Coordinates of C-alpha atoms in Angstrom, one line a residue:
Chain A
X497 CA 140.0 76.7 72.0
X498 CA 137.4 79.4 72.2
X499 CA 137.4 82.5 74.3
X500 CA 135.3 81.9 77.4
X501 CA 133.2 84.7 78.9
X502 CA 134.9 85.9 82.0
X503 CA 132.5 85.2 84.9
X504 CA 132.8 87.3 87.9
X505 CA 130.7 85.7 90.7
X506 CA 129.6 89.1 92.1
X507 CA 128.3 90.1 88.7
X508 CA 126.4 86.8 88.2
X509 CA 124.9 87.3 91.7
X510 CA 123.8 90.8 90.9
X511 CA 122.0 89.7 87.8
X512 CA 120.4 86.9 89.8
X513 CA 119.2 89.4 92.4
X514 CA 117.6 91.5 89.7
X515 CA 115.9 88.5 88.3
X516 CA 114.5 87.7 91.8
X517 CA 113.4 91.3 92.3
X518 CA 111.4 91.0 89.0
X519 CA 109.7 87.9 90.3
X520 CA 108.8 89.8 93.5
X521 CA 107.5 92.7 91.3
X522 CA 104.9 90.4 89.7
X523 CA 104.1 88.7 93.0
X524 CA 103.2 92.2 94.4
X525 CA 100.4 92.4 91.8
X526 CA 98.5 89.7 93.6
X527 CA 96.6 92.5 95.4
X528 CA 96.2 96.2 94.9
X529 CA 97.5 96.8 98.4
X530 CA 100.9 95.3 97.7
X531 CA 101.1 96.3 94.1
X532 CA 103.0 99.5 94.4
X533 CA 105.7 97.9 96.5
X534 CA 105.9 95.3 93.8
X535 CA 106.5 98.0 91.2
X536 CA 109.4 99.4 93.4
X537 CA 110.9 95.9 93.4
X538 CA 110.8 96.0 89.7
X539 CA 112.5 99.4 89.5
X540 CA 115.2 98.1 92.0
X541 CA 115.8 95.0 89.9
X542 CA 116.2 97.1 86.7
X543 CA 118.5 99.5 88.4
X544 CA 120.8 96.7 89.6
X545 CA 120.9 95.1 86.1
X546 CA 121.7 98.4 84.4
X547 CA 124.3 99.6 86.9
X548 CA 126.0 96.2 86.9
X549 CA 126.2 96.2 83.2
X550 CA 127.5 99.8 83.1
X551 CA 130.2 99.1 85.6
X552 CA 131.4 95.9 84.0
X553 CA 131.3 97.3 80.4
X554 CA 132.9 100.7 80.7
X555 CA 133.9 101.9 77.2
X556 CA 137.7 102.2 76.9
X557 CA 139.9 103.6 74.1
X558 CA 142.6 101.5 72.5
X559 CA 145.2 102.4 75.2
X560 CA 142.9 101.4 78.0
X561 CA 141.9 104.9 79.1
X562 CA 138.3 105.7 79.8
X563 CA 136.5 106.6 76.6
X564 CA 134.6 109.6 77.9
X565 CA 132.8 110.3 74.6
X566 CA 131.4 106.8 74.4
X567 CA 130.4 107.0 78.1
X568 CA 128.6 110.2 77.4
X569 CA 126.8 108.6 74.4
X570 CA 125.6 105.7 76.5
X571 CA 124.3 108.0 79.3
X572 CA 122.8 110.3 76.7
X573 CA 120.9 107.5 75.1
X574 CA 119.5 106.4 78.5
X575 CA 118.6 110.1 79.2
X576 CA 116.8 110.5 75.8
X577 CA 114.8 107.3 76.4
X578 CA 114.0 108.4 80.0
X579 CA 112.5 111.7 78.9
X580 CA 110.5 110.2 76.1
X581 CA 109.2 107.4 78.3
X582 CA 108.2 109.5 81.2
X583 CA 106.5 112.1 79.1
X584 CA 104.5 109.3 77.3
X585 CA 103.6 107.7 80.6
X586 CA 102.4 111.0 82.1
X587 CA 100.4 112.2 79.1
X588 CA 98.6 109.0 78.0
X589 CA 94.9 108.8 78.6
X590 CA 93.8 105.6 80.4
X591 CA 91.4 104.7 77.5
X592 CA 94.5 104.7 75.3
X593 CA 96.5 102.2 77.5
X594 CA 96.2 99.3 74.9
X595 CA 97.8 101.5 72.3
X596 CA 100.6 102.5 74.6
X597 CA 101.3 98.9 75.6
X598 CA 101.3 97.9 71.9
X599 CA 103.8 100.7 71.2
X600 CA 106.0 99.6 74.1
X601 CA 105.9 96.0 72.8
X602 CA 107.1 97.2 69.4
X603 CA 110.0 98.9 71.1
X604 CA 111.0 95.8 73.0
X605 CA 110.8 93.8 69.7
X606 CA 112.9 96.4 67.8
X607 CA 115.5 96.6 70.6
X608 CA 115.8 92.8 70.5
X609 CA 116.4 93.0 66.8
X610 CA 119.0 95.7 67.2
X611 CA 120.8 93.8 70.0
X612 CA 120.8 90.5 68.0
X613 CA 122.1 92.4 64.9
X614 CA 124.8 94.1 67.0
X615 CA 125.8 90.7 68.4
X616 CA 126.0 89.3 64.9
X617 CA 128.1 92.1 63.7
X618 CA 130.5 92.1 66.7
X619 CA 130.3 88.6 68.2
X620 CA 133.6 88.9 70.0
X621 CA 132.2 91.7 72.2
X622 CA 129.5 89.2 73.4
X623 CA 132.0 86.3 73.8
X624 CA 130.0 84.2 71.4
X625 CA 132.7 83.6 68.7
X626 CA 136.0 81.7 68.5
X627 CA 139.2 83.5 67.6
X628 CA 138.5 83.0 63.9
X629 CA 135.2 84.9 64.2
X630 CA 133.1 81.8 63.8
X631 CA 130.0 82.2 66.0
X632 CA 129.3 79.2 68.2
X633 CA 126.5 76.9 66.9
X634 CA 124.3 77.2 70.0
X635 CA 124.6 81.0 69.8
X636 CA 123.6 81.0 66.2
X637 CA 120.3 79.3 67.0
X638 CA 119.7 81.6 70.0
X639 CA 120.5 84.6 67.9
X640 CA 118.4 83.5 65.0
X641 CA 115.4 82.9 67.3
X642 CA 116.0 86.2 69.1
X643 CA 115.9 88.2 65.9
X644 CA 113.0 86.3 64.5
X645 CA 110.8 86.7 67.6
X646 CA 112.0 90.3 68.1
X647 CA 111.1 91.2 64.5
X648 CA 107.7 89.5 64.7
X649 CA 107.0 91.3 68.0
X650 CA 107.9 94.6 66.4
X651 CA 105.9 94.4 63.2
X652 CA 103.0 92.7 64.8
X653 CA 102.8 95.3 67.6
X654 CA 103.0 98.2 65.0
X655 CA 99.9 96.7 63.3
X656 CA 98.2 96.2 66.7
X657 CA 99.0 99.8 67.6
X658 CA 97.6 101.2 64.3
X659 CA 94.4 99.1 64.7
X660 CA 93.9 100.1 68.4
X661 CA 94.7 103.7 67.7
X662 CA 92.2 103.9 64.8
X663 CA 94.9 104.7 62.2
X664 CA 93.9 101.4 60.5
X665 CA 90.5 99.8 60.2
X666 CA 89.8 97.4 63.0
X667 CA 88.1 95.0 60.5
X668 CA 90.2 92.0 59.5
X669 CA 92.1 92.3 56.2
X670 CA 92.0 89.0 54.5
X671 CA 94.6 88.2 51.8
X672 CA 93.8 85.4 49.5
X673 CA 95.8 82.3 50.3
X674 CA 97.1 83.9 53.5
X675 CA 97.4 80.6 55.4
X676 CA 99.7 79.2 52.8
X677 CA 101.7 82.4 52.6
X678 CA 102.0 82.5 56.4
X679 CA 102.9 78.9 56.8
X680 CA 105.4 79.1 53.9
X681 CA 107.1 82.2 55.4
X682 CA 107.2 80.5 58.9
X683 CA 108.7 77.4 57.3
X684 CA 111.3 79.5 55.5
X685 CA 112.3 81.2 58.7
X686 CA 112.7 77.9 60.5
X687 CA 114.6 76.5 57.6
X688 CA 116.9 79.5 57.4
X689 CA 117.6 79.4 61.2
X690 CA 118.7 75.8 60.7
X691 CA 120.8 76.7 57.7
X692 CA 122.4 79.5 59.7
X693 CA 124.0 76.8 61.8
X694 CA 126.2 75.8 58.8
X695 CA 126.6 79.2 57.1
X696 CA 126.8 82.4 59.0
X697 CA 126.9 84.6 55.9
X698 CA 125.1 87.9 56.2
X699 CA 122.4 87.1 53.6
X700 CA 121.1 84.3 55.8
X701 CA 121.0 86.5 58.9
X702 CA 119.3 89.4 57.1
X703 CA 116.9 87.2 55.2
X704 CA 115.7 85.8 58.5
X705 CA 115.3 89.3 59.8
X706 CA 113.3 90.5 56.7
X707 CA 111.0 87.5 56.6
X708 CA 110.3 87.8 60.4
X709 CA 109.3 91.5 60.0
X710 CA 107.0 90.4 57.1
X711 CA 105.4 87.5 59.0
X712 CA 104.6 89.8 61.9
X713 CA 102.6 92.1 59.6
X714 CA 100.9 89.1 57.9
X715 CA 99.9 87.5 61.2
X716 CA 98.2 90.5 62.7
X717 CA 96.4 92.1 59.7
X718 CA 93.7 89.4 59.4
X719 CA 92.8 89.7 63.1
X720 CA 89.8 91.8 63.9
X721 CA 89.4 94.5 66.5
X722 CA 87.4 92.3 68.9
X723 CA 90.3 89.9 69.2
X724 CA 92.8 92.7 70.0
X725 CA 93.0 91.8 73.7
X726 CA 94.3 88.4 72.7
X727 CA 96.8 89.9 70.2
X728 CA 98.2 92.4 72.7
X729 CA 98.6 89.6 75.3
X730 CA 100.2 87.4 72.7
X731 CA 102.7 90.1 71.7
X732 CA 103.4 90.6 75.4
X733 CA 104.4 87.0 75.5
X734 CA 106.6 87.3 72.4
X735 CA 108.5 90.3 73.8
X736 CA 109.3 88.0 76.7
X737 CA 110.5 85.1 74.6
X738 CA 112.6 87.6 72.6
X739 CA 114.3 88.8 75.8
X740 CA 114.9 85.2 76.9
X741 CA 116.5 84.3 73.6
X742 CA 118.9 87.2 73.9
X743 CA 119.5 86.2 77.5
X744 CA 120.6 82.8 76.2
X745 CA 123.0 84.5 73.8
X746 CA 124.5 86.6 76.6
X747 CA 124.3 83.9 79.3
X748 CA 122.6 86.5 81.4
X749 CA 120.3 85.2 84.2
X750 CA 118.4 88.4 84.7
X751 CA 117.3 88.4 81.0
X752 CA 116.5 84.7 81.1
X753 CA 114.4 84.9 84.2
X754 CA 112.6 88.0 83.0
X755 CA 112.0 86.5 79.6
X756 CA 110.5 83.4 81.1
X757 CA 108.3 85.5 83.4
X758 CA 107.1 87.8 80.7
X759 CA 106.6 85.0 78.2
X760 CA 104.5 83.0 80.7
X761 CA 102.6 86.1 81.7
X762 CA 101.6 87.0 78.1
X763 CA 100.7 83.3 77.4
X764 CA 98.5 83.1 80.5
X765 CA 96.7 86.4 79.7
X766 CA 96.1 85.2 76.1
X767 CA 94.6 82.0 77.5
X768 CA 92.4 84.0 79.9
X769 CA 91.2 86.3 77.1
X770 CA 90.5 83.3 74.7
X771 CA 88.5 81.5 77.5
X772 CA 86.5 84.7 78.2
X773 CA 85.5 84.8 74.5
X774 CA 85.2 81.0 74.1
X775 CA 87.5 81.2 71.2
X776 CA 90.4 78.9 70.6
X777 CA 93.8 80.4 70.4
X778 CA 94.3 78.9 66.9
X779 CA 91.1 80.5 65.6
X780 CA 92.1 83.9 66.9
X781 CA 95.5 83.6 65.2
X782 CA 93.8 82.4 62.0
X783 CA 91.9 85.6 62.1
X784 CA 88.9 86.9 60.3
X785 CA 86.5 87.0 63.2
X786 CA 83.6 89.5 62.6
X787 CA 84.6 89.9 58.9
X788 CA 81.3 88.9 57.3
X789 CA 78.9 89.5 60.2
X790 CA 78.0 93.0 59.0
X791 CA 76.8 91.5 55.7
X792 CA 74.9 88.6 57.3
X793 CA 73.9 88.9 60.9
X794 CA 72.4 92.4 60.9
X795 CA 70.5 92.0 57.7
X796 CA 67.1 93.4 57.0
X797 CA 65.1 90.1 57.5
X798 CA 65.1 90.7 61.3
X799 CA 61.7 91.1 62.7
X800 CA 60.8 94.2 64.7
X801 CA 60.3 93.2 68.2
X802 CA 58.7 95.4 70.8
X803 CA 60.9 97.0 73.4
X804 CA 60.3 99.4 76.3
X805 CA 61.9 102.8 76.2
X806 CA 62.7 104.7 79.4
X807 CA 64.0 108.0 80.5
X808 CA 66.7 109.2 83.0
X809 CA 64.0 110.0 85.5
X810 CA 62.6 106.5 85.3
X811 CA 66.0 105.0 85.8
X812 CA 66.7 107.3 88.7
X813 CA 63.4 106.4 90.4
X814 CA 63.9 102.6 89.9
X815 CA 67.4 102.7 91.2
X816 CA 66.7 104.9 94.2
X817 CA 64.0 102.4 95.2
X818 CA 66.3 99.5 94.8
X819 CA 68.2 97.7 97.5
X820 CA 70.9 96.2 95.3
X821 CA 72.2 97.6 92.0
X822 CA 74.8 96.0 89.9
X823 CA 76.5 98.2 87.3
X824 CA 77.8 96.4 84.2
X825 CA 80.2 98.7 82.3
X826 CA 81.6 98.0 78.8
X827 CA 84.0 99.6 76.5
X828 CA 81.3 101.8 75.1
X829 CA 81.2 103.5 78.5
X830 CA 84.9 104.3 78.2
X831 CA 84.5 105.6 74.7
X832 CA 81.8 108.0 75.9
X833 CA 84.1 109.0 78.8
X834 CA 81.2 108.2 81.1
X835 CA 83.2 106.6 83.9
X836 CA 83.3 109.8 86.1
X837 CA 79.5 110.4 85.7
X838 CA 78.9 106.8 86.4
X839 CA 80.9 106.8 89.6
X840 CA 79.0 110.0 90.7
X841 CA 75.8 108.1 90.0
X842 CA 77.0 105.2 92.2
X843 CA 78.0 107.7 94.9
X844 CA 74.6 109.3 95.0
X845 CA 72.9 105.9 95.1
X846 CA 75.1 104.7 97.9
X847 CA 74.2 107.9 99.9
X848 CA 70.6 106.9 99.5
X849 CA 71.4 103.5 101.1
X850 CA 71.5 101.5 97.9
X851 CA 74.1 98.7 97.7
X852 CA 76.1 99.3 94.5
X853 CA 78.5 96.9 92.9
X854 CA 80.3 96.8 89.6
X855 CA 80.5 93.6 87.5
X856 CA 83.4 93.3 85.0
X857 CA 83.6 90.8 82.2
X858 CA 87.2 89.8 81.3
X859 CA 86.8 91.2 77.8
X860 CA 84.9 94.4 78.8
X861 CA 87.8 96.6 77.7
X862 CA 90.4 96.5 75.0
X863 CA 93.0 94.6 77.0
X864 CA 93.0 92.4 80.1
X865 CA 92.0 94.4 83.1
X866 CA 91.4 97.6 81.2
X867 CA 87.9 98.3 82.6
X868 CA 89.3 98.0 86.2
X869 CA 91.9 100.7 85.4
X870 CA 89.2 103.0 83.9
X871 CA 87.0 102.5 87.0
X872 CA 90.0 103.0 89.3
X873 CA 90.8 106.3 87.5
X874 CA 87.2 107.4 88.2
X875 CA 87.8 106.7 91.9
X876 CA 85.6 103.7 92.1
X877 CA 87.0 101.7 95.1
X878 CA 88.5 98.4 93.9
X879 CA 86.6 96.4 96.5
X880 CA 83.3 97.4 94.9
X881 CA 84.4 95.9 91.6
X882 CA 83.9 92.2 91.0
X883 CA 85.0 89.7 88.3
X884 CA 82.4 87.7 86.4
X885 CA 82.7 84.4 88.4
X886 CA 82.5 86.3 91.7
X887 CA 79.4 88.2 91.1
X888 CA 77.4 86.2 88.5
X889 CA 75.2 84.4 91.0
X890 CA 74.2 87.8 92.6
X891 CA 72.2 89.0 89.6
X892 CA 69.3 86.8 90.7
X893 CA 69.0 88.7 94.0
X894 CA 69.6 92.1 92.6
X895 CA 66.9 94.7 91.9
X896 CA 68.5 96.6 89.1
X897 CA 71.2 95.6 86.6
X898 CA 72.5 98.8 85.0
X899 CA 74.2 97.9 81.7
X900 CA 76.2 100.8 80.2
X901 CA 78.3 100.5 77.0
X902 CA 78.3 96.7 77.1
X903 CA 76.3 94.3 74.9
X904 CA 77.7 91.0 73.8
X905 CA 79.0 90.2 77.3
X906 CA 75.4 90.2 78.6
X907 CA 73.8 88.3 75.7
X908 CA 72.0 85.2 77.0
X909 CA 72.2 83.7 73.5
X910 CA 75.7 82.7 74.5
X911 CA 74.2 80.2 76.9
X912 CA 71.2 78.9 74.8
X913 CA 71.6 79.5 71.1
X914 CA 74.0 77.1 69.5
X915 CA 74.0 78.9 66.2
X916 CA 75.1 82.2 67.7
X917 CA 78.7 83.3 67.0
X918 CA 79.2 83.9 70.7
X919 CA 77.7 80.6 71.8
X920 CA 79.7 79.2 74.8
X921 CA 81.2 82.5 75.8
X922 CA 80.8 83.1 79.6
X923 CA 78.4 86.0 80.0
X924 CA 77.0 88.1 82.9
X925 CA 73.5 86.9 83.8
X926 CA 71.9 90.4 83.7
X927 CA 68.6 88.9 82.6
X928 CA 68.1 87.4 86.0
X929 CA 67.8 90.8 87.7
X930 CA 64.4 92.1 88.6
X931 CA 64.9 95.1 86.3
X932 CA 67.5 95.6 83.6
X933 CA 68.3 99.2 82.6
X934 CA 70.2 99.1 79.3
X935 CA 72.0 102.2 78.2
X936 CA 72.6 102.2 74.5
X937 CA 73.2 104.7 71.8
X938 CA 70.4 103.4 69.6
X939 CA 68.5 100.3 68.9
X940 CA 70.3 99.9 65.5
X941 CA 73.8 99.1 66.5
X942 CA 75.0 95.7 67.5
X943 CA 78.1 94.6 69.5
X944 CA 81.4 93.5 68.1
X945 CA 80.1 90.1 67.3
X946 CA 77.2 91.6 65.3
X947 CA 74.4 89.7 67.1
X948 CA 71.1 90.9 68.5
X949 CA 70.6 90.7 72.3
X950 CA 67.3 89.2 73.6
X951 CA 67.7 91.2 76.8
X952 CA 66.6 94.3 74.9
X953 CA 63.1 92.8 74.4
X954 CA 62.4 91.3 77.8
X955 CA 59.5 92.6 79.9
X956 CA 61.8 93.6 82.8
X957 CA 64.1 95.6 80.5
X958 CA 64.0 99.3 80.0
X959 CA 66.1 100.7 77.2
X960 CA 67.8 104.0 77.9
X961 CA 68.7 105.3 74.5
X962 CA 71.4 108.0 74.3
X963 CA 75.0 108.9 74.9
X964 CA 76.3 107.0 77.9
X965 CA 77.9 110.1 79.6
X966 CA 74.8 112.3 79.1
X967 CA 72.5 109.5 80.4
X968 CA 74.6 109.0 83.5
X969 CA 74.7 112.8 84.1
X970 CA 70.9 113.1 83.6
X971 CA 70.4 110.2 86.1
X972 CA 72.6 112.0 88.6
X973 CA 70.5 115.2 88.1
X974 CA 67.3 113.3 88.5
X975 CA 68.5 111.6 91.6
X976 CA 69.7 114.9 93.2
X977 CA 66.5 116.7 92.2
X978 CA 64.4 113.8 93.5
X979 CA 63.7 115.7 96.7
X980 CA 65.2 113.3 99.2
Chain B
X199 CA 127.8 79.3 81.7
X200 CA 127.1 76.1 79.8
X201 CA 123.8 75.7 77.9
X202 CA 122.3 73.2 80.3
X203 CA 122.7 75.4 83.3
X204 CA 121.2 78.3 81.5
X205 CA 118.4 76.1 80.2
X206 CA 117.7 74.9 83.7
X207 CA 117.3 78.4 85.0
X208 CA 115.0 79.2 82.1
X209 CA 112.7 76.2 82.7
X210 CA 112.5 76.9 86.4
X211 CA 111.8 80.5 85.8
X212 CA 108.9 79.5 83.4
X213 CA 107.4 77.5 86.3
X214 CA 107.8 80.4 88.7
X215 CA 106.3 82.7 86.1
X216 CA 103.3 80.4 85.6
X217 CA 102.5 80.3 89.3
X218 CA 103.2 83.9 90.0
X219 CA 101.1 85.2 87.1
X220 CA 98.1 83.0 88.0
X221 CA 98.2 84.6 91.5
X222 CA 97.9 88.1 90.0
X223 CA 94.4 89.5 90.6
X224 CA 92.5 90.0 87.3
X225 CA 91.8 93.6 88.4
X226 CA 95.6 94.3 87.9
X227 CA 96.0 92.6 84.5
X228 CA 96.6 95.9 82.8
X229 CA 99.4 97.0 85.2
X230 CA 100.7 93.4 84.9
X231 CA 101.1 94.0 81.1
X232 CA 102.8 97.4 81.6
X233 CA 105.2 96.2 84.2
X234 CA 106.1 93.0 82.3
X235 CA 106.7 95.4 79.4
X236 CA 109.1 97.4 81.5
X237 CA 111.0 94.4 82.8
X238 CA 111.3 92.7 79.5
X239 CA 113.4 95.8 78.5
X240 CA 116.1 94.2 80.7
X241 CA 117.3 93.5 77.1
X242 CA 119.0 96.9 77.7
X243 CA 121.9 94.8 79.2
X244 CA 122.7 93.5 75.7
X245 CA 122.3 97.0 74.2
X246 CA 124.7 98.4 76.8
X247 CA 127.3 95.7 76.0
X248 CA 127.0 96.4 72.3
X249 CA 127.3 100.2 72.7
X250 CA 130.3 100.0 75.0
X251 CA 132.2 97.6 72.8
X252 CA 134.9 98.7 70.3
X253 CA 135.4 97.0 67.0
X254 CA 132.3 97.6 64.9
X255 CA 130.8 101.1 64.6
X256 CA 127.5 99.8 63.1
X257 CA 127.2 97.4 66.0
X258 CA 127.8 100.2 68.5
X259 CA 125.2 102.5 66.9
X260 CA 122.6 99.6 66.8
X261 CA 123.4 99.2 70.5
X262 CA 122.9 102.8 71.2
X263 CA 119.6 102.8 69.3
X264 CA 118.5 99.8 71.4
X265 CA 119.5 101.6 74.6
X266 CA 117.2 104.5 73.7
X267 CA 114.3 102.2 72.8
X268 CA 114.7 100.0 75.9
X269 CA 115.0 103.1 78.1
X270 CA 111.8 104.5 76.8
X271 CA 110.2 101.3 77.8
X272 CA 111.8 101.0 81.2
X273 CA 111.1 104.5 82.3
X274 CA 107.7 104.7 80.5
X275 CA 106.6 101.2 81.6
X276 CA 107.4 101.7 85.3
X277 CA 106.0 105.3 85.4
X278 CA 102.7 104.3 83.8
X279 CA 102.4 101.3 86.0
X280 CA 103.0 103.5 89.1
X281 CA 100.4 106.0 87.8
X282 CA 97.8 103.3 87.4
X283 CA 98.5 101.6 90.7
X284 CA 98.2 104.9 92.5
X285 CA 94.6 105.0 91.3
X286 CA 93.5 101.8 92.9
X287 CA 91.9 102.8 96.2
X288 CA 90.0 100.9 98.8
X289 CA 86.5 101.9 100.0
X290 CA 86.7 104.7 102.6
X291 CA 85.1 104.0 106.0

């Protein structure tokens, strides 16, 4: 009885080809050498998908003639998006990548909502309704899920963006009874999607939409700044599932393949981030991490322990005498914009015959792989940069571990102190190095987790207090003036 | 296409995604996020269908708005990925 979507095999093959090109795009990222070719595959896949759709859905007026105004509107919309997107991509600072990605996620979410709403309002254009305008049951479920996931992605990403961009405090905002409110809202959304099967009236559809926007906000506001890498990855995953749900509605293979790829990608990245912080996904989502640490952990009862201060000259001398130096950068290094000065320091040391390597903890930046991008931007060759598991056993043989802008990721309490909030988190074993140089703004501040670090007080540790960039610059000066 | 065929493609793609993403080097996880961002905007296909269809002006304008948003993502996502990947250099020598 119902109107079946006309399937042109060439069109179906074109969408399949674009899906395969997207798989190859991700495959290219297995190494920096093949990555740019991968990105080109992605661009090719997107071009095929867009051109195929444009050619098969040419706007026509009632008498079948080309609707030039509508065509111009569509091309104009693409043009506007292209200009905005390219300008954003060119201007963004690499330190602000997490915000940009969050902003992009929110756009995918909102676009999914708009497409689902458009399909709801004009189902015959999408071939998802019978002659009487009744939307097929399976399409209603797909559409309901699409709009729900899209709306959650949008509002959640907006909050993540505001927190990452500093427009909103990074500390968790805890509503009383939030678990009950959240679970109740989620249950209502699921219930309404089920009810949508029997009743396609507008109030059901728009209530699902409104509740989904709401739950997106509610889910993200209690999550603290330290957990943002997980949140950004999770929203990445959601944006994929939203695309997949719309792919089901349209029966479009390119969208389904992409949605599955992106959905898995975000899920895996969330898992990697959770593992790197030894936090369960559920506890991250439940939120509140770091909320009461400032009141408790850093309290005044802490004893004053002796620590050894050092100067840039001391650091320059120690490192120039060293055979192996491992640099451990953290997000504080990026905040101080010290990556270029740091690379210069590495270059001078290498010229003096020192073997320099960089050790990266998975949560060193604000999003997965963020620190690698920042070092790459500063022209640090990627084959000098190592992941935690690849370099951790080298600290025992290294002369100097140079920690700059990192703290929690070097804290040995994670291995020994069961009462520590970061217990169980994999950490870089800097304390095994012969000498530890620890660049830090002051002795007062503590890391995200709000815990003290025993490394500061060890005999082989020298604290270099000051701004990370200025310290790195001063060390370079001292190295250059050292008369070699 | 019937639901089962579409669902089969979806499940297989999830498995492909699982294996392909684990093979991505951690050093490129940020470009991975920006490129997945760009490709998830393939949702533009739905937006283009909505904006080309006659029958409901509101549906058409929602479609056009979605075309703008998805285009920002597509062009911005691929461009920023390209910009980042160009920074990754091997050791000279």
